[in-house]
Short mmCIF file of C-alpha atoms in Angstrom, two decimals:
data_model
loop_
_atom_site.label_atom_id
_atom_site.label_comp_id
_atom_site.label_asym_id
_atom_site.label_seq_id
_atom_site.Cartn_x
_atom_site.Cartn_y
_atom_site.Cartn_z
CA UNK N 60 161.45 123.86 121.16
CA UNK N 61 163.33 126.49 122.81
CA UNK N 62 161.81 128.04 126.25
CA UNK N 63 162.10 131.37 125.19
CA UNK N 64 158.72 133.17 123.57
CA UNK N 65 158.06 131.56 120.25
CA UNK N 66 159.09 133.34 117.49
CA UNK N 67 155.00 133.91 116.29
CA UNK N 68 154.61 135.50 119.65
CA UNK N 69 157.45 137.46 118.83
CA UNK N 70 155.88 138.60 115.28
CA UNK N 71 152.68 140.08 117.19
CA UNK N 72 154.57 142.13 119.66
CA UNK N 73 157.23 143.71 116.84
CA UNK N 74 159.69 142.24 118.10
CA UNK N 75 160.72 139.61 115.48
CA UNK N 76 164.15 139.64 114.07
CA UNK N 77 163.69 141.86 111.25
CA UNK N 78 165.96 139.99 108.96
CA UNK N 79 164.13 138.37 105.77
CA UNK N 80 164.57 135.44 103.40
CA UNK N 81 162.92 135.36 100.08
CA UNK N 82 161.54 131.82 99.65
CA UNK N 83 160.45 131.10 95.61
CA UNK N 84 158.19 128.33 94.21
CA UNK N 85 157.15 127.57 90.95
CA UNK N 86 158.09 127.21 87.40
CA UNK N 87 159.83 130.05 85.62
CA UNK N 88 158.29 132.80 84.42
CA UNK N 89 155.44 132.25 86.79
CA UNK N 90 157.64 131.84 89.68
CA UNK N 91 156.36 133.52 93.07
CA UNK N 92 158.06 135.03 95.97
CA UNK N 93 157.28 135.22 99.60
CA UNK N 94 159.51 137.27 101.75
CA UNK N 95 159.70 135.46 106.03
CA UNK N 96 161.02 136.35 108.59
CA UNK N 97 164.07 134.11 109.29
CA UNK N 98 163.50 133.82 112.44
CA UNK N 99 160.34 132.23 111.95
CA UNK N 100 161.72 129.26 109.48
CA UNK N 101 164.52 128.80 111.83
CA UNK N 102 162.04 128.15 114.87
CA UNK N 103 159.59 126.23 113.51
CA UNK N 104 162.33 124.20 111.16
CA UNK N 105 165.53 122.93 112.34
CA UNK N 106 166.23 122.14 108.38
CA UNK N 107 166.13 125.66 107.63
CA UNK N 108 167.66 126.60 110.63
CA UNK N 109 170.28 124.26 109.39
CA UNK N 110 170.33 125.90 105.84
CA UNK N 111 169.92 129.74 106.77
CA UNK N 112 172.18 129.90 110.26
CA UNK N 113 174.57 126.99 108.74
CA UNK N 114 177.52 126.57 106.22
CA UNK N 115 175.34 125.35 103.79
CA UNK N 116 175.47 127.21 100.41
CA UNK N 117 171.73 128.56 100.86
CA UNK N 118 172.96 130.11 104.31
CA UNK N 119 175.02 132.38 102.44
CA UNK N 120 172.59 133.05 99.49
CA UNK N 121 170.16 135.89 99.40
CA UNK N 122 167.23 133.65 98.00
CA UNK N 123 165.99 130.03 98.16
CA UNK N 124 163.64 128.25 95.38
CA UNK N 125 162.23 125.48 96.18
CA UNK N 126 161.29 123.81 93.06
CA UNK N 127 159.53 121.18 94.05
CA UNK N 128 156.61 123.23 95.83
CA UNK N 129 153.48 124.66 94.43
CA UNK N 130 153.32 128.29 94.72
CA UNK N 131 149.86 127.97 96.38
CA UNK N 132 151.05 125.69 99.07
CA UNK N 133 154.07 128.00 99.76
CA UNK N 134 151.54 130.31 100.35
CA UNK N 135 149.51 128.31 102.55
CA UNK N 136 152.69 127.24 104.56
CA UNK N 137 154.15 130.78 104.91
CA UNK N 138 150.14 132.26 105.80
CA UNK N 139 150.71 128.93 108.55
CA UNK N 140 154.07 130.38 109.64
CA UNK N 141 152.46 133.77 110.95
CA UNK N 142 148.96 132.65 111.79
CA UNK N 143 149.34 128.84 112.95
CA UNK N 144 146.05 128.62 110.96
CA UNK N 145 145.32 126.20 107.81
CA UNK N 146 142.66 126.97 105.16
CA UNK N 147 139.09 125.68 105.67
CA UNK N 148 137.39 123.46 103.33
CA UNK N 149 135.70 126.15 101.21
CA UNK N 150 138.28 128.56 101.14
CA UNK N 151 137.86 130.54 98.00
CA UNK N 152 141.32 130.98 97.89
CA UNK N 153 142.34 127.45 97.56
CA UNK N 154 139.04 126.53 95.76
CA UNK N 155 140.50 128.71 93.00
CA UNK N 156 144.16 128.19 93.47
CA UNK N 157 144.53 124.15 93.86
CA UNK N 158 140.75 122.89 93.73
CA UNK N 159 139.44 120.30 95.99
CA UNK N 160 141.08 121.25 99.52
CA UNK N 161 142.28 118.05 100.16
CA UNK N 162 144.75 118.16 97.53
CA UNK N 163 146.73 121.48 98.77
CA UNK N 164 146.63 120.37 102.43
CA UNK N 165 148.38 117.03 101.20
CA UNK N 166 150.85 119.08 100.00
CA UNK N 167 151.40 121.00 102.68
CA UNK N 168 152.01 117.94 105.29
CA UNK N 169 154.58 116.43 101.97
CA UNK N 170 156.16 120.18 102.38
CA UNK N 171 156.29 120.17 106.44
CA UNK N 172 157.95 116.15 106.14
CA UNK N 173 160.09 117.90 103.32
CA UNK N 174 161.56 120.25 104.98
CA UNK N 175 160.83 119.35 108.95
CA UNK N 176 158.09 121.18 110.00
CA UNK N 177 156.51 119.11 112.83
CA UNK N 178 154.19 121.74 113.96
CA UNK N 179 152.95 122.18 110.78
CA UNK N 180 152.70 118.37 110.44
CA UNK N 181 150.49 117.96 112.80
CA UNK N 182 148.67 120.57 112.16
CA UNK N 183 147.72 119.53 108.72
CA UNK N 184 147.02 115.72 109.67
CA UNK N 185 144.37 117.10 112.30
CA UNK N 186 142.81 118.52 109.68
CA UNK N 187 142.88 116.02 107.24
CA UNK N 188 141.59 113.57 109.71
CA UNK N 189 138.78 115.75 111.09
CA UNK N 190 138.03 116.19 107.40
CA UNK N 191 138.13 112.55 106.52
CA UNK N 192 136.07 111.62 109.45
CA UNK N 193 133.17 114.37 109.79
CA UNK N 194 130.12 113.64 108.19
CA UNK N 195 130.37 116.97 106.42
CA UNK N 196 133.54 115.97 104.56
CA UNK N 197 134.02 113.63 101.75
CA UNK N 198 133.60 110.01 102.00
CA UNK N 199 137.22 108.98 100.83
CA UNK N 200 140.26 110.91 99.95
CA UNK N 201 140.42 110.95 95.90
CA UNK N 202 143.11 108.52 94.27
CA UNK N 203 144.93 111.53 93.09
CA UNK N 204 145.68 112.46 96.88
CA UNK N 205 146.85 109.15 97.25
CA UNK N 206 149.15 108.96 94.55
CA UNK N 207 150.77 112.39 95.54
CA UNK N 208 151.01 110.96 99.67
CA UNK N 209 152.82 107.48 98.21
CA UNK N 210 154.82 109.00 96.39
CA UNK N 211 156.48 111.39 98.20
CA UNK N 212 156.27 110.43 101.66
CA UNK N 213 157.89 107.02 103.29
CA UNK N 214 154.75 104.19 103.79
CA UNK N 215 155.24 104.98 107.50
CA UNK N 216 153.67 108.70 107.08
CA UNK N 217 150.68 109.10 109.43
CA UNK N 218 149.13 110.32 106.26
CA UNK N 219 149.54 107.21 104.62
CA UNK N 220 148.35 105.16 106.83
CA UNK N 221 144.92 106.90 107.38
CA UNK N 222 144.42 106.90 103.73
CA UNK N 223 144.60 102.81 104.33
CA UNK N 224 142.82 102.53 107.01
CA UNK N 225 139.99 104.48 105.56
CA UNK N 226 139.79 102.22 102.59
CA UNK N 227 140.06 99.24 104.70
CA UNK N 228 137.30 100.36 106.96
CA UNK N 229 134.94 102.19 104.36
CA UNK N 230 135.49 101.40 100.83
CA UNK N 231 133.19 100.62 98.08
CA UNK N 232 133.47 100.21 94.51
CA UNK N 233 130.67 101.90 93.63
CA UNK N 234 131.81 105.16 95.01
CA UNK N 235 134.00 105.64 92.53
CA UNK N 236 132.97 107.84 89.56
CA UNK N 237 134.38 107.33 86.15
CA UNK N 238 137.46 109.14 86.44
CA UNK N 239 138.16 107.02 89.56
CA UNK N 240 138.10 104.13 88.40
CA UNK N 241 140.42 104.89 85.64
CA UNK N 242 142.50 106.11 88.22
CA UNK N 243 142.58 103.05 90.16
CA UNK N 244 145.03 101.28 87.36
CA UNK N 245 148.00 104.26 88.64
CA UNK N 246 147.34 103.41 92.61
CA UNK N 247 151.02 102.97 94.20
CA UNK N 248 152.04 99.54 94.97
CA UNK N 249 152.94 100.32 98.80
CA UNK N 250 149.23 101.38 98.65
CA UNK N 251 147.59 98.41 97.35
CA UNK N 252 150.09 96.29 99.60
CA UNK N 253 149.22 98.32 102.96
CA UNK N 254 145.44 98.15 102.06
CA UNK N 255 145.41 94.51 101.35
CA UNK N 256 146.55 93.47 104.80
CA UNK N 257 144.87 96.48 106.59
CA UNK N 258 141.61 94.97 104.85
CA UNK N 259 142.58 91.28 106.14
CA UNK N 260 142.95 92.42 109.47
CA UNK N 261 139.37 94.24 109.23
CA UNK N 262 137.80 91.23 107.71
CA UNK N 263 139.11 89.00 110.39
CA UNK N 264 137.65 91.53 113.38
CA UNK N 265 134.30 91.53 111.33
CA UNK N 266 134.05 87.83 111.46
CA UNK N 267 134.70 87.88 115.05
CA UNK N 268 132.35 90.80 116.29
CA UNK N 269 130.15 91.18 113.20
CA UNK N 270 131.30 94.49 112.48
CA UNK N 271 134.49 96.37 111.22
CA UNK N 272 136.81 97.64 113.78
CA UNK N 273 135.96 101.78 113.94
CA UNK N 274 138.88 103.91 112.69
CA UNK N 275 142.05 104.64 115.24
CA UNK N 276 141.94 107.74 117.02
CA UNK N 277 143.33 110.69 116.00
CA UNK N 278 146.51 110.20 118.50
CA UNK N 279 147.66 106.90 116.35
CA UNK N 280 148.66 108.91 114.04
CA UNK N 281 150.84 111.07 115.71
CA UNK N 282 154.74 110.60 114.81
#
């Protein structure tokens, strides 16, 4: 980052760049856009500081669509961009939006790898691992989580590997309801592979010790 005040800080004081980008996601006709501040996408993203203050073709449009976002988690990510705050849990808006919360704040960390948004990142993998590992959460991030993380993230994504090494550490098969278990027969390969040695590795400490090693802290899972 730059040394100067961030460009957030910059929002709240009025004295942002006033030039705006229209950013568009979804299908058409349902297709929504979100008007930011370019100065905000440029300082939290050196790809679309790359894009908008490049040569690239998009630089010189006066609109981008991203067509392979949701228009609910371009609205998350853009309410991120001038807030620095994610949705809770049981926010109605996602609740009605996406459904289970889990599921739009995967996509947001897929859009922040997308288009290099480490802040945002972060952001979202703290929350998916305080989530994940609070009693008040769910036990297990649902299969259909998984499948979206595998594939569209490289293996080596923090959030992959916490999905792992929470099925290593805590998985049952009776925890899955009927849909899960369906649902187990479309689990990604890299998956299956990463959880079968995670799980050797866990068996092997729980021989030693008698009990399975406790989950890595949040900071092995930074990137």
């Amino acid at each position: 980052m730059n040394n100067y005040k961030s460009a957030d800080a910059q929002y709240r004081e009025g004295t942002l760049g006033r030039e705006i980008f229209p950013l568009m996601a979804g299908p058409s006709p349902h297709r929504k856009c979100y008007h930011v501040h370019k100065d905000l996408l440029c300082w939290y993203s050196p790809y679309f500081k790359k894009t908008l203050r490049g040569s690239f073709r998009e630089a010189k449009a006066l609109k981008l669509i991203l067509r392979d976002t949701e228009v609910a988690v371009l609205g998350v990510v853009v309410d991120w961009l001038y807030t620095q705050s994610l949705p809770e849990h049981d926010d109605p808006r996602i609740q009605a939006c996406i459904g289970r919360w889990n599921e739009p704040i995967t996509g947001v960390y897929i859009f922040s790898d997308r288009y290099d948004i480490p802040d945002l990142r972060e952001h979202a993998m703290d929350d998916f691992y305080t989530y994940f590992t609070n009693d008040d959460g769910e036990d297990m991030p649902r299969y259909s989580v998984i499948n979206t993380a595998f594939n569209n993230l490289p293996r080596s994504a923090s959030l992959c590997r916490f999905c792992i090494d929470v099925y290593a550490r805590y998985w049952s098969q009776d925890q899955d309801d009927e849909g899960e278990v369906t649902a187990r027969a479309d689990l990604p390969k890299d998956f299956l592979a990463g959880l079968m040695i995670e799980s050797a590795e866990v068996m092997k400490h729980l021989v030693k010790t008698g009990s399975k090693p406790a989950l890595p802290e949040r900071c092995h899972y930074q990137e």
